[in-house]
C-alpha cells in the first residue's frame, strides 16, 4: 500500500492440516483489504520453525501478501539462524520480526549463541546487509521479565540502534501507555516508527490468561464490564469492538504510524475494527 501509514495482520502456525487450511482461508479474506504484510509467529525455542516457514512461504507465494516471519534467537545456533535467513532470502522474503524469544518450559536457562534481541538484529545485518526490513518488539507497559521500566527502555534503544527499521508493540488497552512509551524513546534518540499492536476482544477468559502471561494490563473498568457479561459472547464482542475501535481512533489521531492486528487466526474481529475506522483498502 502506498499510503504513509501501514496496516498488518499476525497469524500463528497451526498444528493440524485443518487448522492450516482455515488459516490460509482467513489470510485470503484479509488479503482483499490490501494489508502491507502478514506476520507469522515462532514457537518458544523455535518449536514451530518448520511450520512457521511453510506458512510464511505459502502466504507470500499463494496469498500474494508480503510475509514477515518471526525469528527468535533463544535456543537456536548461529548456523540454524543463518540457514533460515538464507532460505528466506532465496524465497524473496523481505521483512523479519526479530525477537529474543521464549524458552520452552523445562529448558531452564539453556540458550543459543545469541541471548538478546539486539544481538539477533546485529547478526541479521552482518549476514544479510540491508536485505531485510527488521521489525523489533516494543513493550509500552514493560516486558514482564524486565527489572524495571527504565531498564526496559534501554533494552529497546539497544535493539533499535542495532539496525532495526521499525517496531511493533505488545498489545495494550490504554492508549496513554503507548504515547508515553513513544515520547520516552524519542527523547532517547530513537526515531524508528513504533506501530501499535492491537488485540481484538472476543473472549474474556482467554484474554485474561494471555494478558496475565505477557504483562498486558487490562484496565479495571474493562475487566469489570467483561466479567459482568459472563458467558454472553455477543455482548463481549460488541463491547470489545467498541472500545478497541475507540482506542484505535485515538492512536491514529495521535500520530500512530499504523496498526498491527493480532488476529488469533480469525478475520472478523480485526475486520470489524478496520471497517469501523474506515481504513483504506
XYZ file of C-alpha atoms in Angstrom:
281
model
C 0.000 0.000 0.000
C 1.276 3.437 -0.860
C -0.241 5.421 1.998
C 2.081 6.673 4.698
C 0.565 4.522 7.426
C 0.906 0.756 7.336
C -1.510 -1.936 8.401
C -0.709 -5.577 9.032
C -2.100 -8.811 10.457
C -0.449 -11.532 12.534
C -1.032 -15.299 12.483
C 0.313 -18.246 14.431
C 1.265 -21.528 12.696
C -1.247 -24.290 13.372
C -0.662 -27.866 14.478
C -3.158 -29.555 12.147
C -3.875 -29.593 8.421
C -7.440 -28.438 9.072
C -6.185 -25.535 11.144
C -3.726 -24.596 8.426
C -6.435 -24.606 5.776
C -8.517 -22.301 7.966
C -5.509 -20.004 8.445
C -4.957 -19.712 4.688
C -8.684 -19.065 4.123
C -8.544 -16.310 6.761
C -5.441 -14.870 5.106
C -7.165 -14.782 1.719
C -10.077 -12.896 3.269
C -7.751 -10.382 4.896
C -5.684 -10.063 1.719
C -8.656 -8.426 -0.006
C -8.075 -5.439 2.311
C -4.562 -4.932 0.876
C -2.545 -5.011 4.101
C 1.125 -4.109 3.931
C 2.183 -7.507 5.260
C 1.272 -10.588 7.270
C 3.485 -11.789 10.112
C 3.728 -15.308 11.493
C 4.853 -16.218 14.997
C 7.625 -18.593 16.030
C 7.113 -21.019 18.896
C 9.164 -20.991 22.089
C 12.721 -22.106 21.409
C 11.982 -22.413 17.692
C 9.440 -25.172 18.318
C 7.348 -24.203 15.279
C 10.302 -23.419 12.988
C 9.218 -25.583 10.051
C 5.528 -24.692 10.354
C 6.383 -21.004 10.551
C 8.500 -21.234 7.418
C 5.896 -23.238 5.489
C 3.148 -20.793 6.462
C 5.227 -17.750 5.540
C 6.206 -19.171 2.153
C 2.592 -20.032 1.355
C 1.341 -16.594 2.384
C 3.969 -14.990 0.187
C 3.614 -17.218 -2.876
C -0.095 -18.162 -2.912
C -1.944 -15.461 -0.980
C 0.282 -12.817 -2.570
C 0.773 -10.659 0.508
C 4.317 -9.931 1.727
C 5.016 -12.173 4.711
C 7.242 -11.499 7.714
C 8.383 -14.500 9.763
C 9.143 -14.085 13.424
C 12.692 -15.157 14.161
C 13.945 -15.713 17.701
C 17.473 -16.464 18.832
C 16.889 -18.291 22.118
C 17.585 -21.990 21.625
C 18.954 -21.642 18.061
C 22.596 -21.719 16.982
C 24.068 -19.180 14.590
C 24.143 -21.908 11.942
C 20.405 -22.553 12.459
C 19.672 -18.860 12.114
C 21.984 -18.484 9.127
C 20.221 -21.339 7.326
C 16.810 -19.803 7.974
C 17.942 -16.401 6.744
C 19.382 -17.957 3.592
C 16.127 -19.784 2.870
C 14.047 -16.664 3.470
C 16.294 -14.607 1.219
C 16.071 -17.220 -1.529
C 12.268 -17.193 -1.244
C 12.130 -13.413 -1.666
C 11.072 -12.648 1.918
C 11.960 -9.033 2.663
C 10.779 -8.475 6.237
C 11.622 -10.214 9.528
C 10.347 -9.733 13.079
C 13.464 -10.215 15.243
C 12.842 -11.338 18.832
C 14.764 -12.794 21.705
C 12.025 -15.383 22.084
C 10.987 -17.612 24.949
C 12.406 -20.917 26.062
C 10.043 -23.895 26.126
C 9.019 -24.779 29.669
C 11.526 -27.134 31.264
C 14.563 -25.836 29.350
C 15.787 -23.779 32.286
C 18.345 -21.171 31.283
C 19.673 -23.037 28.228
C 20.105 -20.774 25.268
C 21.523 -20.415 21.792
C 24.664 -18.489 20.905
C 22.738 -15.208 20.846
C 20.988 -14.287 24.069
C 19.347 -10.936 23.357
C 17.295 -9.412 20.559
C 19.856 -6.676 19.844
C 22.420 -9.414 19.148
C 19.984 -11.061 16.736
C 19.399 -7.770 14.903
C 23.165 -7.273 14.613
C 23.581 -10.843 13.349
C 20.892 -10.415 10.679
C 22.571 -7.219 9.475
C 26.012 -8.876 9.426
C 24.708 -11.857 7.452
C 22.310 -10.168 5.044
C 23.172 -6.463 4.930
C 20.124 -4.364 4.136
C 18.100 -7.174 2.505
C 15.561 -7.382 5.350
C 13.321 -4.755 6.856
C 13.768 -5.675 10.527
C 10.911 -5.270 12.999
C 11.559 -5.419 16.741
C 9.184 -5.722 19.694
C 8.196 -2.823 21.936
C 6.538 -3.062 25.342
C 4.619 0.101 26.279
C 3.749 -1.439 29.665
C 7.183 -3.062 30.151
C 8.352 -6.557 29.251
C 7.185 -8.934 32.009
C 10.782 -10.085 32.633
C 12.360 -6.624 32.701
C 13.781 -5.411 36.011
C 12.101 -2.031 35.689
C 10.713 0.360 33.091
C 13.943 2.340 32.664
C 15.912 -0.853 32.050
C 13.333 -1.974 29.500
C 13.593 1.352 27.659
C 17.370 0.910 27.457
C 16.870 -2.587 26.050
C 14.580 -1.174 23.372
C 17.105 1.513 22.455
C 19.829 -1.140 22.094
C 17.619 -3.177 19.744
C 16.699 -0.154 17.682
C 20.289 1.055 17.401
C 21.480 -2.408 16.358
C 19.853 -1.868 12.966
C 16.073 -2.150 13.289
C 13.806 -0.377 10.816
C 10.597 -0.272 12.864
C 8.867 -1.739 15.897
C 5.583 -3.446 16.734
C 4.230 -3.178 20.262
C 2.784 -5.780 22.547
C -0.962 -5.216 22.695
C -2.382 -2.837 25.286
C -5.730 -1.281 26.168
C -4.532 2.113 27.383
C -3.508 4.488 24.596
C -1.659 6.698 27.093
C 0.849 3.911 27.742
C 1.673 3.847 24.019
C 2.041 7.630 23.740
C 4.226 7.765 26.860
C 6.473 4.975 25.569
C 6.940 6.695 22.200
C 7.650 10.022 23.913
C 10.326 8.410 26.081
C 12.134 6.566 23.274
C 12.091 9.708 21.097
C 13.843 11.573 23.925
C 16.415 8.761 23.948
C 17.109 9.359 20.272
C 15.137 6.520 18.669
C 13.229 7.710 15.608
C 12.013 4.456 14.025
C 8.228 4.016 13.619
C 6.558 2.277 16.566
C 3.348 0.601 15.364
C 0.705 -0.261 17.987
C -0.204 -3.934 18.305
C -3.984 -4.358 18.511
C -5.759 -7.310 20.149
C -9.481 -7.566 19.379
C -11.579 -8.659 22.364
C -13.721 -11.742 21.723
C -13.301 -13.982 24.779
C -12.684 -12.632 28.269
C -11.193 -15.735 29.925
C -8.666 -16.277 27.127
C -7.792 -12.592 27.053
C -7.224 -12.505 30.806
C -4.968 -15.556 30.578
C -2.934 -14.099 27.694
C -2.658 -10.728 29.372
C -1.507 -12.084 32.723
C 1.203 -14.097 30.936
C 2.550 -11.285 28.762
C 2.157 -8.340 31.107
C -0.549 -6.517 29.149
C -2.726 -4.582 31.584
C -6.484 -4.867 31.218
C -7.878 -1.706 32.863
C -10.120 -2.460 35.803
C -13.216 -0.898 34.211
C -12.804 -3.126 31.152
C -12.295 -6.232 33.298
C -15.376 -5.458 35.386
C -17.567 -4.885 32.343
C -16.356 -8.089 30.672
C -16.899 -10.042 33.885
C -20.434 -8.643 34.108
C -21.293 -10.105 30.697
C -20.449 -13.625 31.925
C -20.979 -16.081 29.057
C -22.814 -13.550 26.862
C -20.421 -13.835 23.902
C -22.362 -11.408 21.743
C -22.193 -8.625 24.341
C -18.479 -9.281 24.985
C -17.704 -8.992 21.278
C -19.853 -5.896 20.798
C -18.288 -4.140 23.792
C -14.800 -5.255 22.731
C -15.289 -3.966 19.198
C -16.465 -0.594 20.502
C -13.603 0.053 22.916
C -10.897 -1.230 20.555
C -12.271 0.954 17.748
C -12.264 3.986 20.055
C -8.696 3.269 21.163
C -7.505 2.857 17.556
C -9.164 6.143 16.605
C -7.270 7.879 19.377
C -3.987 6.193 18.412
C -4.281 7.232 14.773
C -5.382 10.755 15.653
C -2.381 10.953 17.983
C 0.042 10.102 15.198
C 0.476 6.325 15.363
C 2.116 5.174 12.089
C -0.361 2.352 11.511
C -1.867 -0.670 13.262
C -0.793 -4.308 13.605
C -3.696 -6.663 14.371
C -3.181 -9.848 16.410
C -5.792 -11.940 14.621
C -5.504 -15.250 16.513
C -6.158 -16.676 13.015
C -9.616 -15.098 12.797
C -10.615 -12.443 10.271
C -13.893 -10.993 11.547
C -12.851 -9.318 14.840
C -9.979 -7.396 13.205
C -12.031 -6.516 10.123
C -14.869 -5.181 12.282
C -12.444 -2.640 13.763
C -10.887 -1.956 10.347
C -14.306 -1.219 8.837
C -15.370 0.945 11.777
C -12.213 3.019 11.287
C -12.869 3.242 7.528
C -9.266 2.333 6.828
C -8.111 2.307 3.192
C -8.227 -0.889 1.174
